[in-house]
Amino acid sequence: QVQLVESGGGLVQPGGSLRLSCAASGSIFSFYAMGWYRQAPGKQRELVASITISGNTNYADSMKGRFTISRDNAKNTVYLQMNSLKPDDTAVYYCKLSARLDYWGQGTQVTVSS
């Protein structure tokens, strides 16, 4: 079993920054990628960014240049640095670990508002 615990969400003003963390524990061998997704009210869950075990990254177009995904393999943790936040970035952000199965965290709320 795999457990994912996200942290770092909160309320931030437009133009501000947040750093999300996702710590994985449990039977996490043989996973090949971790990623961040988000879901805004009334919208489908969408990819924000992902990173493979070898370090290859992928970003949604609207996040390129503003968000950066990184990982610390020794800590089994993936991070999402979010800069220049906009009100449209308001959503619940979920961490996902891809192995033979997909595992999801419980989500962390990010609210961008003045």
mmCIF file of C-alpha atoms in Angstrom, residues 18-22 36 48-49 59 67-70 78-82 93:
data_model
loop_
_atom_site.group_PDB
_atom_site.id
_atom_site.type_symbol
_atom_site.label_atom_id
_atom_site.label_comp_id
_atom_site.label_asym_id
_atom_site.label_seq_id
_atom_site.Cartn_x
_atom_site.Cartn_y
_atom_site.Cartn_z
ATOM 1 C CA LEU A 18 3.452 28.659 -2.852
ATOM 2 C CA ARG A 19 5.411 25.445 -2.592
ATOM 3 C CA LEU A 20 3.524 22.180 -2.365
ATOM 4 C CA SER A 21 5.073 18.979 -1.046
ATOM 5 C CA CYS A 22 3.996 15.380 -1.449
ATOM 6 C CA TRP A 36 0.498 17.039 -9.556
ATOM 7 C CA VAL A 48 -0.354 20.332 -13.717
ATOM 8 C CA ALA A 49 3.070 18.712 -13.980
ATOM 9 C CA TYR A 59 3.971 20.572 -17.756
ATOM 10 C CA PHE A 67 5.435 26.210 -12.001
ATOM 11 C CA THR A 68 8.386 23.930 -11.363
ATOM 12 C CA ILE A 69 8.184 20.293 -10.323
ATOM 13 C CA SER A 70 11.099 18.624 -8.591
ATOM 14 C CA VAL A 78 7.919 15.581 -4.907
ATOM 15 C CA TYR A 79 7.542 19.344 -4.834
ATOM 16 C CA LEU A 80 5.635 21.890 -6.868
ATOM 17 C CA GLN A 81 6.931 25.445 -6.766
ATOM 18 C CA MET A 82 4.201 27.770 -7.964
ATOM 19 C CA TYR A 93 -4.138 20.135 -5.869
#
